[in-house]
CSV table of C-alpha atoms and ligand atoms in Angstrom, one decimal:
chain,number,residue,atom,x,y,z
S,1,MET,CA,0.0,0.0,0.0
S,2,MET,CA,1.5,3.3,-1.1
S,3,GLN,CA,1.6,6.1,1.5
S,4,ILE,CA,2.2,9.8,1.0
S,5,LEU,CA,5.2,11.2,2.9
S,6,ASP,CA,3.5,14.4,3.8
S,7,GLY,CA,6.2,17.1,4.2
S,8,LYS,CA,3.6,19.8,4.7
S,9,ALA,CA,2.0,18.2,7.7
S,10,THR,CA,5.4,17.2,9.2
S,11,SER,CA,6.7,20.7,8.7
S,12,LEU,CA,3.6,22.0,10.6
S,13,ALA,CA,4.4,19.7,13.5
S,14,ILE,CA,8.0,20.9,13.6
S,15,GLU,CA,6.8,24.5,13.5
S,16,ALA,CA,4.5,23.9,16.4
S,17,GLU,CA,7.5,22.5,18.4
S,18,LEU,CA,9.5,25.6,17.4
S,19,THR,CA,6.7,28.0,18.4
S,20,GLU,CA,6.7,26.3,21.8
S,21,ALA,CA,10.5,26.5,22.1
S,22,VAL,CA,10.4,30.2,21.4
S,23,GLN,CA,7.8,30.7,24.0
S,24,ALA,CA,9.8,28.8,26.5
S,25,ARG,CA,12.8,31.0,25.7
S,26,LEU,CA,10.8,34.1,26.3
S,27,ASP,CA,9.4,32.8,29.5
S,28,GLN,CA,13.0,32.3,30.7
S,29,GLY,CA,13.9,35.9,29.7
S,30,LEU,CA,15.9,34.8,26.7
S,31,LYS,CA,15.9,36.5,23.3
S,32,ARG,CA,13.8,35.6,20.2
S,33,PRO,CA,15.8,33.8,17.5
S,34,HIS,CA,16.7,36.1,14.6
S,35,LEU,CA,17.3,34.9,11.1
S,36,ALA,CA,18.6,37.2,8.3
S,37,ALA,CA,18.6,36.4,4.6
S,38,VAL,CA,20.6,38.1,1.9
S,39,LEU,CA,18.9,38.3,-1.4
S,40,VAL,CA,20.9,39.5,-4.4
S,41,GLY,CA,19.1,40.6,-7.5
S,42,ASP,CA,15.6,39.8,-8.7
S,43,ASN,CA,15.5,36.2,-9.6
S,44,PRO,CA,11.8,35.4,-9.0
S,45,ALA,CA,12.5,31.8,-7.7
S,46,SER,CA,15.0,33.1,-5.2
S,47,ARG,CA,12.6,35.9,-4.1
S,48,ALA,CA,9.9,33.3,-3.6
S,49,TYR,CA,12.2,31.0,-1.6
S,50,VAL,CA,13.3,33.8,0.7
S,51,GLY,CA,9.7,35.0,1.1
S,52,HIS,CA,8.8,31.5,2.3
S,53,LYS,CA,11.6,31.6,4.8
S,54,VAL,CA,10.6,35.1,6.1
S,55,LYS,CA,7.0,33.9,6.5
S,56,ALA,CA,8.1,30.8,8.4
S,57,CYS,CA,10.0,33.0,10.8
S,58,ALA,CA,6.9,35.0,11.5
S,59,ARG,CA,4.8,31.8,12.1
S,60,VAL,CA,7.2,30.4,14.7
S,61,GLY,CA,7.9,33.7,16.4
S,62,PHE,CA,11.4,34.4,15.1
S,63,VAL,CA,12.6,37.9,14.1
S,64,SER,CA,13.7,38.0,10.5
S,65,THR,CA,15.6,40.5,8.4
S,66,LEU,CA,15.7,40.6,4.7
S,67,VAL,CA,18.8,42.2,3.3
S,68,GLU,CA,18.2,43.0,-0.4
S,69,GLN,CA,21.1,43.9,-2.6
S,70,PRO,CA,21.1,44.8,-6.3
S,71,THR,CA,22.4,42.4,-9.0
S,72,SER,CA,25.2,45.0,-9.6
S,73,ILE,CA,26.7,44.6,-6.1
S,74,THR,CA,30.4,44.0,-6.2
S,75,GLN,CA,32.2,41.1,-4.6
S,76,SER,CA,33.7,43.3,-1.9
S,77,GLU,CA,30.4,45.0,-1.2
S,78,LEU,CA,28.7,41.6,-0.7
S,79,LEU,CA,31.5,40.5,1.5
S,80,SER,CA,31.0,43.6,3.6
S,81,ALA,CA,27.3,42.9,3.9
S,82,VAL,CA,28.2,39.4,5.1
S,83,ARG,CA,30.7,40.7,7.7
S,84,GLU,CA,28.1,43.1,9.0
S,85,LEU,CA,25.7,40.2,9.7
S,86,ASN,CA,28.6,38.3,11.3
S,87,ASP,CA,29.2,41.2,13.6
S,88,ASN,CA,25.6,42.0,14.5
S,89,PRO,CA,25.1,40.3,17.9
S,90,ASP,CA,21.3,40.2,17.5
S,91,ILE,CA,21.4,38.1,14.4
S,92,ASP,CA,21.8,34.4,15.4
S,93,GLY,CA,22.0,33.0,11.9
S,94,PHE,CA,21.8,34.0,8.3
S,95,ILE,CA,21.7,32.7,4.8
S,96,VAL,CA,22.9,34.0,1.4
S,97,GLN,CA,20.3,32.9,-1.1
S,98,LEU,CA,21.8,31.1,-4.1
S,99,PRO,CA,22.3,31.4,-7.0
S,100,LEU,CA,24.4,34.6,-6.9
S,101,PRO,CA,25.1,36.6,-10.1
S,102,ASP,CA,27.8,35.3,-12.4
S,103,HIS,CA,30.3,37.9,-11.5
S,104,ILE,CA,30.2,36.9,-7.8
S,105,ASP,CA,32.5,34.2,-6.5
S,106,ASP,CA,30.0,32.2,-4.5
S,107,GLN,CA,32.5,30.1,-2.6
S,108,GLU,CA,34.3,33.2,-1.2
S,109,VAL,CA,31.0,34.6,0.0
S,110,LEU,CA,29.9,31.3,1.6
S,111,GLU,CA,33.3,31.1,3.3
S,112,ALA,CA,33.0,34.6,4.7
S,113,VAL,CA,29.9,33.5,6.8
S,114,LEU,CA,30.8,32.9,10.4
S,115,PRO,CA,30.4,29.1,10.8
S,116,THR,CA,28.5,29.6,14.1
S,117,LYS,CA,25.9,31.7,12.1
S,118,ASP,CA,26.0,29.4,9.0
S,119,VAL,CA,22.5,28.0,9.4
S,120,ASP,CA,22.5,26.7,5.7
S,121,GLY,CA,25.5,24.5,6.6
S,122,PHE,CA,27.3,25.5,3.5
S,123,HIS,CA,30.6,26.7,5.1
S,124,PRO,CA,33.4,24.2,4.7
S,125,VAL,CA,33.8,24.0,8.5
S,126,ASN,CA,30.2,22.7,8.7
S,127,ALA,CA,30.5,20.5,5.6
S,128,GLY,CA,33.7,19.0,7.1
S,129,LYS,CA,32.1,18.4,10.5
S,130,MET,CA,29.2,16.8,8.8
S,131,SER,CA,31.4,14.4,6.9
S,132,LEU,CA,33.1,13.5,10.2
S,133,ASP,CA,29.7,13.0,11.9
S,134,LEU,CA,30.5,15.9,14.3
S,135,PRO,CA,27.8,18.3,15.6
S,136,CYS,CA,27.3,21.1,13.1
S,137,PHE,CA,24.6,22.8,11.1
S,138,LEU,CA,23.3,20.3,8.5
S,139,PRO,CA,22.2,21.7,5.1
S,140,ALA,CA,18.4,22.2,5.3
S,141,THR,CA,17.2,20.0,2.4
S,142,PRO,CA,18.9,16.7,3.4
S,143,LYS,CA,18.3,17.4,7.1
S,144,GLY,CA,14.6,17.8,6.3
S,145,ILE,CA,14.5,14.5,4.4
S,146,ILE,CA,16.1,12.7,7.3
S,147,SER,CA,13.5,14.2,9.6
S,148,LEU,CA,10.7,13.2,7.3
S,149,LEU,CA,12.0,9.5,7.2
S,150,ASP,CA,12.4,9.6,11.0
S,151,ARG,CA,9.0,11.0,11.8
S,152,ALA,CA,7.3,8.6,9.4
S,153,GLY,CA,9.0,5.7,11.2
S,154,ILE,CA,10.6,4.5,8.0
S,155,ASP,CA,13.3,1.9,8.7
S,156,THR,CA,16.5,2.7,6.9
S,157,GLN,CA,18.9,0.3,8.6
S,158,GLY,CA,20.9,-1.8,6.0
S,159,LYS,CA,18.8,-0.4,3.2
S,160,HIS,CA,20.3,0.4,-0.2
S,161,ALA,CA,19.8,4.2,-0.9
S,162,VAL,CA,20.4,5.5,-4.3
S,163,ILE,CA,20.9,9.3,-4.7
S,164,LEU,CA,20.4,11.0,-8.1
S,165,GLY,CA,22.6,14.1,-8.1
S,166,ARG,CA,25.8,15.0,-6.3
S,167,SER,CA,25.5,18.7,-5.6
S,168,SER,CA,27.1,20.0,-2.5
S,169,ILE,CA,23.8,21.3,-1.2
S,170,VAL,CA,21.6,18.2,-1.8
S,171,GLY,CA,23.0,15.0,-3.3
S,172,THR,CA,26.4,14.8,-1.5
S,173,PRO,CA,25.1,15.7,2.0
S,174,MET,CA,22.1,13.4,1.6
S,175,ALA,CA,24.5,10.5,0.9
S,176,LEU,CA,26.7,11.4,3.9
S,177,LEU,CA,23.7,11.5,6.2
S,178,LEU,CA,22.1,8.2,5.0
S,179,ARG,CA,25.4,6.4,5.5
S,180,ARG,CA,25.8,7.6,9.1
S,181,ASN,CA,25.8,5.1,11.9
S,182,GLY,CA,22.5,6.1,13.4
S,183,ALA,CA,18.8,6.2,12.9
S,184,PRO,CA,17.8,7.2,10.3
S,185,GLY,CA,21.1,6.1,8.7
S,186,ASN,CA,23.1,2.9,8.2
S,187,CYS,CA,22.2,2.8,4.5
S,188,THR,CA,24.5,1.4,1.8
S,189,VAL,CA,24.6,4.4,-0.5
S,190,THR,CA,25.1,4.8,-4.3
S,191,ILE,CA,25.5,8.3,-5.7
S,192,CYS,CA,24.6,8.8,-9.4
S,193,HIS,CA,25.3,11.8,-11.6
S,194,SER,CA,25.3,12.9,-15.2
S,195,ARG,CA,28.2,10.5,-16.1
S,196,THR,CA,26.7,7.4,-14.5
S,197,GLN,CA,26.3,4.6,-16.9
S,198,ASN,CA,23.2,2.4,-16.9
S,199,LEU,CA,21.5,4.6,-14.4
S,200,ALA,CA,18.2,2.6,-14.3
S,201,GLU,CA,20.1,-0.5,-13.2
S,202,HIS,CA,21.2,1.5,-10.1
S,203,THR,CA,17.8,3.0,-9.4
S,204,ARG,CA,16.0,-0.3,-9.7
S,205,ARG,CA,18.1,-1.6,-6.9
S,206,ALA,CA,17.1,1.2,-4.5
S,207,ASP,CA,15.1,0.6,-1.4
S,208,ILE,CA,15.3,4.4,-0.9
S,209,LEU,CA,15.6,6.5,-4.0
S,210,VAL,CA,16.3,10.3,-3.7
S,211,ALA,CA,15.9,12.3,-6.9
S,212,ALA,CA,17.7,15.6,-6.9
S,213,ILE,CA,18.7,16.4,-10.4
S,214,GLY,CA,16.3,19.2,-11.6
S,215,ARG,CA,14.6,17.4,-14.6
S,216,ALA,CA,10.9,17.1,-14.7
S,217,HIS,CA,9.5,13.6,-14.6
S,218,PHE,CA,13.0,12.1,-15.1
S,219,VAL,CA,12.3,9.1,-12.8
S,220,THR,CA,9.8,6.8,-14.6
S,221,GLU,CA,8.1,3.6,-13.2
S,222,ASP,CA,10.5,1.2,-15.0
S,223,MET,CA,13.4,2.8,-12.9
S,224,VAL,CA,11.8,2.0,-9.5
S,225,LYS,CA,11.7,-1.2,-7.5
S,226,ASP,CA,8.3,-2.4,-6.1
S,227,GLY,CA,7.9,-1.1,-2.5
S,228,ALA,CA,10.6,1.6,-2.8
S,229,VAL,CA,10.6,4.8,-0.7
S,230,VAL,CA,10.9,7.6,-3.2
S,231,ILE,CA,12.0,11.1,-2.2
S,232,ASP,CA,11.5,13.8,-4.9
S,233,VAL,CA,13.7,16.9,-4.3
S,234,GLY,CA,13.2,18.4,-7.7
S,235,ILE,CA,11.5,21.7,-8.3
S,236,ASN,CA,10.8,22.2,-12.0
S,237,ARG,CA,8.4,24.6,-13.7
S,238,ILE,CA,6.6,23.1,-16.6
S,239,PRO,CA,3.9,24.6,-18.9
S,240,ASP,CA,0.3,23.9,-17.9
S,241,ALA,CA,-2.4,25.6,-19.9
S,242,SER,CA,-5.0,24.8,-17.2
S,243,LYS,CA,-3.2,27.2,-14.7
S,244,LYS,CA,-3.7,30.9,-14.7
S,245,SER,CA,0.1,31.5,-14.7
S,246,GLY,CA,0.4,29.0,-17.6
S,247,SER,CA,2.8,26.8,-15.6
S,248,ARG,CA,3.1,24.6,-12.5
S,249,LEU,CA,5.8,23.1,-10.3
S,250,THR,CA,6.6,19.5,-10.6
S,251,GLY,CA,9.3,17.2,-9.2
S,252,ASP,CA,12.0,14.9,-10.8
S,253,VAL,CA,9.7,11.9,-10.5
S,254,ASP,CA,6.8,11.0,-12.8
S,255,PHE,CA,4.6,10.9,-9.7
S,256,ASP,CA,1.3,9.5,-11.3
S,257,ASN,CA,3.0,6.4,-12.7
S,258,VAL,CA,5.7,5.8,-10.0
S,259,ALA,CA,3.5,6.3,-6.9
S,260,PRO,CA,1.5,3.1,-7.3
S,261,LYS,CA,4.8,1.1,-7.0
S,262,CYS,CA,6.1,2.8,-3.9
S,263,SER,CA,5.7,2.1,-0.2
S,264,TRP,CA,6.2,5.8,0.4
S,265,ILE,CA,6.6,8.8,-1.9
S,266,THR,CA,6.9,12.6,-1.4
S,267,PRO,CA,4.6,14.8,-3.4
S,268,VAL,CA,5.7,18.0,-5.2
S,269,PRO,CA,4.7,20.5,-3.9
S,270,GLY,CA,4.1,19.5,-0.2
S,271,GLY,CA,7.0,17.1,0.3
S,272,VAL,CA,10.7,18.1,0.6
S,273,GLY,CA,10.1,21.9,0.1
S,274,PRO,CA,8.3,22.6,3.4
S,275,MET,CA,10.7,20.3,5.3
S,276,THR,CA,13.6,22.3,4.0
S,277,ILE,CA,12.2,25.5,5.5
S,278,ALA,CA,11.3,23.8,8.8
S,279,SER,CA,14.9,22.5,9.0
S,280,LEU,CA,16.3,26.0,8.4
S,281,MET,CA,14.1,27.2,11.3
S,282,GLN,CA,15.4,24.4,13.5
S,283,ASN,CA,19.0,25.4,12.6
S,284,THR,CA,18.3,29.0,13.5
S,285,LEU,CA,16.9,28.1,16.9
S,286,GLN,CA,20.0,25.9,17.4
S,287,ALA,CA,22.3,28.9,16.5
S,288,CYS,CA,20.4,31.0,18.9
S,289,SER,CA,20.5,28.6,21.9
S,290,ASN,CA,24.2,27.8,21.2
S,291,LYS,CA,24.8,31.4,22.3
S,292,ASP,CA,22.9,31.1,25.6
S,293,ALA,CA,25.6,29.2,27.4
D,1,NDP,P1,22.4,20.9,-9.3
D,1,NDP,O1,22.0,21.3,-10.7
D,1,NDP,O2,23.4,21.6,-8.5
D,1,NDP,O3,22.8,19.3,-9.4
D,1,NDP,C1,22.1,18.4,-10.2
D,1,NDP,C2,22.8,17.1,-10.1
D,1,NDP,O4,22.0,16.2,-10.9
D,1,NDP,C3,24.2,17.1,-10.6
D,1,NDP,O5,25.0,16.3,-9.7
D,1,NDP,C4,24.1,16.5,-12.0
D,1,NDP,O6,25.2,15.7,-12.4
D,1,NDP,C5,22.9,15.5,-11.8
D,1,NDP,N1,22.3,15.3,-13.1
D,1,NDP,C6,21.8,16.2,-14.0
D,1,NDP,N2,21.3,15.6,-15.1
D,1,NDP,C7,21.4,14.2,-14.8
D,1,NDP,C8,21.0,13.1,-15.6
D,1,NDP,N3,20.4,13.1,-16.8
D,1,NDP,N4,21.3,11.9,-15.0
D,1,NDP,C9,21.9,11.8,-13.8
D,1,NDP,N5,22.3,12.8,-13.1
D,1,NDP,C10,22.0,14.1,-13.6
D,1,NDP,O7,21.0,20.9,-8.5
D,1,NDP,P2,20.7,20.9,-7.0
D,1,NDP,O8,21.2,19.7,-6.3
D,1,NDP,O9,20.9,22.2,-6.4
D,1,NDP,O10,19.1,20.7,-7.0
D,1,NDP,C11,18.5,19.6,-7.6
D,1,NDP,C12,17.0,19.8,-7.8
D,1,NDP,O11,16.4,20.0,-6.5
D,1,NDP,C13,16.6,21.1,-8.5
D,1,NDP,O12,15.3,20.8,-9.2
D,1,NDP,C14,16.4,22.1,-7.4
D,1,NDP,O13,15.4,23.1,-7.8
D,1,NDP,C15,15.8,21.2,-6.4
D,1,NDP,N6,16.0,21.7,-5.0
D,1,NDP,C16,14.9,21.6,-4.2
D,1,NDP,C17,15.0,22.0,-2.9
D,1,NDP,C18,13.8,21.9,-2.0
D,1,NDP,O14,13.8,22.5,-0.9
D,1,NDP,N7,12.8,21.1,-2.3
D,1,NDP,C19,16.2,22.6,-2.3
D,1,NDP,C20,17.4,22.5,-3.2
D,1,NDP,C21,17.2,22.1,-4.5
D,1,NDP,P3,26.7,16.4,-12.6
D,1,NDP,O15,27.2,16.6,-11.2
D,1,NDP,O16,27.4,15.3,-13.3
D,1,NDP,O17,26.5,17.6,-13.4
């Protein structure tokens, strides 16, 4: 029997916990968590993602600050903006929304973020700690997927996980977290990418299949084993004449045909997306409470 892995409902449960935790802080005379987001330029998708994050802060009782910068910002101006946030004692954590304009060196910007405020977990210090299984800020999307598996009670022990995509923000950290000695974890992990040969042979062996490549309906039913858990990270905009906007969002998985074969599957929207936001909120609370001691 196929079950929907409901990221929306799970994210609401996490938000309720966060709201309570904020109240508990206030009751103890501690500050509200404060998240800042740097948005460079006017990429509509980036603006929408940042907007979701700001709204989530309001729902759970965090303070948020949106720092908007023009596309024309120089590398050194952006680095100064990051340093200002590093130095601002009221800001517990912040993110720099990607992608950045082509003339900006993303890596230098991400490395300028103080690791203790790096709630996206993109700084090499946090990425390194993650790979060593040390406490750190985990990147929000893979962290959210782990929470979703955990809260649904899905057993990952000894399972074969196949990850489609090796990006440093989704595919690679997902693989690292699923291979951890823990629960969820203890998977045997295969990472596939654009040079993988006979991709379907790998995906058909997956007990847990995570699709994070950014191609609409890429994963078809012939690529999925009966009873698999399928996690669809993709966010792709495709034409849809029935919508007022003329388009809609869809994942990397051909949901209608794949879902009947699965034990569990995430929808798009309403799966990984809301879990990503909830995880960022959890990281922000963590950054804030790390400073209490
Ligand atoms: P990237 O473009 O950085 O990485 C895509 C990965 O997929 C690469 O490793 C690439 O391989 C691989 N790939 C591309 N085409 C193929 C193919 N035909 N066969 C096998 N592998 C392929 O994307 P991200 O990891 O940043 O994001 C992936 C998707 O997830 C996107 O749709 C993005 O919008 C979405 N996303 C969703 C989030 C959410 O909250 N739900 C958060 C972040 C991302 P190679 O390395 O060889 O190029």
